Every structure is written in structure tokens, then in C-alpha cells.
Tab-separated table of C-alpha atoms in Angstrom:
chain	number	residue	atom	x	y	z
A	1	UNK	CA	-0.643	-25.751	-10.215
A	2	UNK	CA	0.792	-22.288	-10.420
A	3	UNK	CA	0.669	-19.910	-7.310
A	4	UNK	CA	0.556	-16.184	-7.076
A	5	UNK	CA	4.020	-16.217	-6.080
A	6	UNK	CA	5.134	-17.956	-9.676
A	7	UNK	CA	3.276	-15.157	-11.458
A	8	UNK	CA	5.005	-12.001	-10.164
A	9	UNK	CA	7.847	-11.139	-11.960
A	10	UNK	CA	11.002	-10.052	-10.102
A	11	UNK	CA	13.369	-8.352	-11.981
A	12	UNK	CA	16.634	-7.393	-9.714
A	13	UNK	CA	17.845	-4.816	-12.074
A	14	UNK	CA	16.955	-1.748	-10.197
A	15	UNK	CA	17.948	-1.032	-6.551
A	16	UNK	CA	19.581	-4.149	-4.587
A	17	UNK	CA	16.937	-6.078	-2.858
A	18	UNK	CA	14.086	-3.915	-4.459
A	19	UNK	CA	12.428	-5.930	-7.427
A	20	UNK	CA	12.082	-3.911	-10.492
A	21	UNK	CA	8.394	-3.700	-12.206
A	22	UNK	CA	8.952	-3.342	-15.746
A	23	UNK	CA	5.477	-2.548	-16.988
A	24	UNK	CA	1.850	-1.931	-15.792
A	25	UNK	CA	1.468	-5.832	-16.288
A	26	UNK	CA	4.321	-6.636	-13.593
A	27	UNK	CA	2.538	-3.841	-11.351
A	28	UNK	CA	-0.535	-5.531	-11.566
A	29	UNK	CA	0.602	-9.004	-10.716
A	30	UNK	CA	2.481	-7.604	-7.735
A	31	UNK	CA	-0.419	-5.628	-6.328
A	32	UNK	CA	-2.604	-9.159	-6.426
A	33	UNK	CA	0.191	-10.508	-4.278
A	34	UNK	CA	0.240	-7.367	-2.187
A	35	UNK	CA	-3.486	-7.932	-1.635
A	36	UNK	CA	-3.057	-11.642	-0.720
A	37	UNK	CA	-0.131	-10.603	1.618
A	38	UNK	CA	-2.101	-7.832	3.341
A	39	UNK	CA	-4.771	-10.228	4.251
A	40	UNK	CA	-2.651	-12.634	5.615
A	41	UNK	CA	-0.092	-10.372	7.774
A	42	UNK	CA	-2.915	-7.900	8.855
A	43	UNK	CA	-0.821	-5.246	10.386
A	44	UNK	CA	1.498	-8.146	12.382
A	45	UNK	CA	5.212	-6.425	12.275
A	46	UNK	CA	6.405	-9.965	13.284
A	47	UNK	CA	4.799	-11.681	10.614
A	48	UNK	CA	6.994	-14.140	8.647
A	49	UNK	CA	5.582	-12.633	5.260
A	50	UNK	CA	5.904	-9.050	6.176
A	51	UNK	CA	9.628	-8.848	4.653
A	52	UNK	CA	8.204	-9.697	1.537
A	53	UNK	CA	5.119	-7.472	1.728
A	54	UNK	CA	7.564	-4.665	2.362
A	55	UNK	CA	9.636	-5.387	-0.670
A	56	UNK	CA	6.702	-5.544	-3.056
A	57	UNK	CA	5.088	-2.498	-1.811
A	58	UNK	CA	8.293	-0.645	-2.425
A	59	UNK	CA	8.521	-1.717	-5.894
A	60	UNK	CA	4.906	-0.850	-6.521
A	61	UNK	CA	5.245	2.515	-5.022
A	62	UNK	CA	8.512	2.828	-6.917
A	63	UNK	CA	6.681	1.932	-10.280
A	64	UNK	CA	3.783	4.070	-9.521
A	65	UNK	CA	5.989	7.267	-8.385
A	66	UNK	CA	7.792	6.878	-11.892
A	67	UNK	CA	4.589	6.624	-13.933
A	68	UNK	CA	1.899	8.308	-11.910
A	69	UNK	CA	1.330	11.533	-10.189
A	70	UNK	CA	0.355	9.910	-6.722
A	71	UNK	CA	1.633	12.419	-4.860
A	72	UNK	CA	-0.244	15.260	-6.338
A	73	UNK	CA	-3.315	13.499	-4.776
A	74	UNK	CA	-5.202	14.307	-1.551
A	75	UNK	CA	-4.339	12.400	1.588
A	76	UNK	CA	-7.940	11.020	1.575
A	77	UNK	CA	-7.736	9.522	-1.649
A	78	UNK	CA	-4.150	7.784	-1.017
A	79	UNK	CA	-5.708	6.158	2.229
A	80	UNK	CA	-8.915	5.233	0.085
A	81	UNK	CA	-6.564	4.017	-2.483
A	82	UNK	CA	-4.493	1.549	-0.100
A	83	UNK	CA	-7.915	0.543	1.647
A	84	UNK	CA	-9.301	-0.748	-1.738
A	85	UNK	CA	-6.042	-2.365	-2.773
A	86	UNK	CA	-6.247	-3.962	0.439
A	87	UNK	CA	-10.095	-4.800	0.311
A	88	UNK	CA	-10.330	-3.008	3.489
A	89	UNK	CA	-13.409	-1.397	4.978
A	90	UNK	CA	-13.520	1.315	7.715
A	91	UNK	CA	-14.197	-1.665	10.157
A	92	UNK	CA	-10.997	-3.303	9.241
A	93	UNK	CA	-9.193	-0.195	10.483
A	94	UNK	CA	-11.019	0.063	13.855
A	95	UNK	CA	-7.956	-0.703	15.828
A	96	UNK	CA	-6.061	1.802	14.001
A	97	UNK	CA	-8.444	4.843	14.185
A	98	UNK	CA	-11.868	6.027	15.850
A	99	UNK	CA	-14.378	5.083	13.080
A	100	UNK	CA	-15.909	8.695	13.311
A	101	UNK	CA	-12.298	10.017	12.725
A	102	UNK	CA	-11.596	7.839	9.830
A	103	UNK	CA	-14.997	8.504	8.238
A	104	UNK	CA	-14.306	12.213	8.376
A	105	UNK	CA	-11.080	11.681	6.948
A	106	UNK	CA	-12.249	9.723	4.144
A	107	UNK	CA	-15.101	12.106	3.265
A	108	UNK	CA	-12.543	14.999	3.454
A	109	UNK	CA	-14.213	16.684	6.047
A	110	UNK	CA	-11.137	16.481	8.262
A	111	UNK	CA	-7.537	16.345	7.753
A	112	UNK	CA	-5.070	13.336	8.662
A	113	UNK	CA	-3.646	14.166	12.110
A	114	UNK	CA	0.070	13.698	12.745
A	115	UNK	CA	-1.176	10.785	15.312
A	116	UNK	CA	-3.466	9.246	12.800
A	117	UNK	CA	-0.854	9.510	10.314
A	118	UNK	CA	1.724	7.508	12.288
A	119	UNK	CA	-0.769	4.619	12.995
A	120	UNK	CA	-1.940	4.585	9.451
A	121	UNK	CA	1.857	4.142	8.308
A	122	UNK	CA	2.740	1.707	10.658
A	123	UNK	CA	-0.652	-0.363	9.591
A	124	UNK	CA	0.185	0.093	5.641
A	125	UNK	CA	3.684	-0.246	6.340
A	126	UNK	CA	4.216	3.070	4.932
A	127	UNK	CA	5.855	6.587	5.789
A	128	UNK	CA	3.367	8.542	7.680
A	129	UNK	CA	4.099	11.395	5.427
A	130	UNK	CA	1.786	9.634	2.848
A	131	UNK	CA	-1.188	10.317	4.634
A	132	UNK	CA	-0.488	14.259	5.548
A	133	UNK	CA	-0.999	16.742	2.831
């Protein structure tokens, strides 16, 4: 029986320690694994699979920066994308932010504060700058 771990191609020809995703199929397969890992790790910094999640997120980020203009989107769209990728609802982020604040950010009626960017960065294992304009 094949597991999702066996279906993600990891090509170590890019930066040392960061698997290189060669094409959109590689990236899509890595995203499937990221979704599963996000469900298992759920923001636990000490989780044994946290390192694997970090490496895969870096690989996906590297691929998408190269082929897509993610940085040109608004912070609310980047947050929405990460939530969708992890199949997360606003309720799933209740420990990260006030629900009203989070909903206002996602609606675009409120910018992401520096403190919220820090908390979102910790939760998604991303740089806080990702959530700022």
C-alpha cells in the first residue's frame, strides 16, 4: 500500500536540505502532504513531524515564489490561501486571534497588526512579514 510519503518526489539538487520541486505535479503532491502534516502538527512547535513540515513548506514556498507572484497579493489573500491549503476555518484559529479581528482581516476591512502577524507566523510556521502588506 502506497502512503502519501512515498508519492512526494524529493529532489535534493536545489539548496542543501530543501527538496527541489521540479513542476506543478511535484508541488501539488507536496501540498497534499503539507495538508496532512498541518492536521497532525496543529501548531505544536515540538511535534516530531514539525521539521518535515518546515522543509516541505520551504520547498512549496520556493517553487511558488519562482513560478507565481504570491508576494503581489494582499495579506488577507495570503492568509486565506494558507487557511484553505490547511483546510482550516476561522474557528480553527481561535487560539491565534480574536474571531472578530480575524474575520475583519479576511474581509479586508482591517489590516493585519504586527502582533497578529507574529502569532500567524508562529501558527503557520512562516515569516510574520508574509501577513503584512
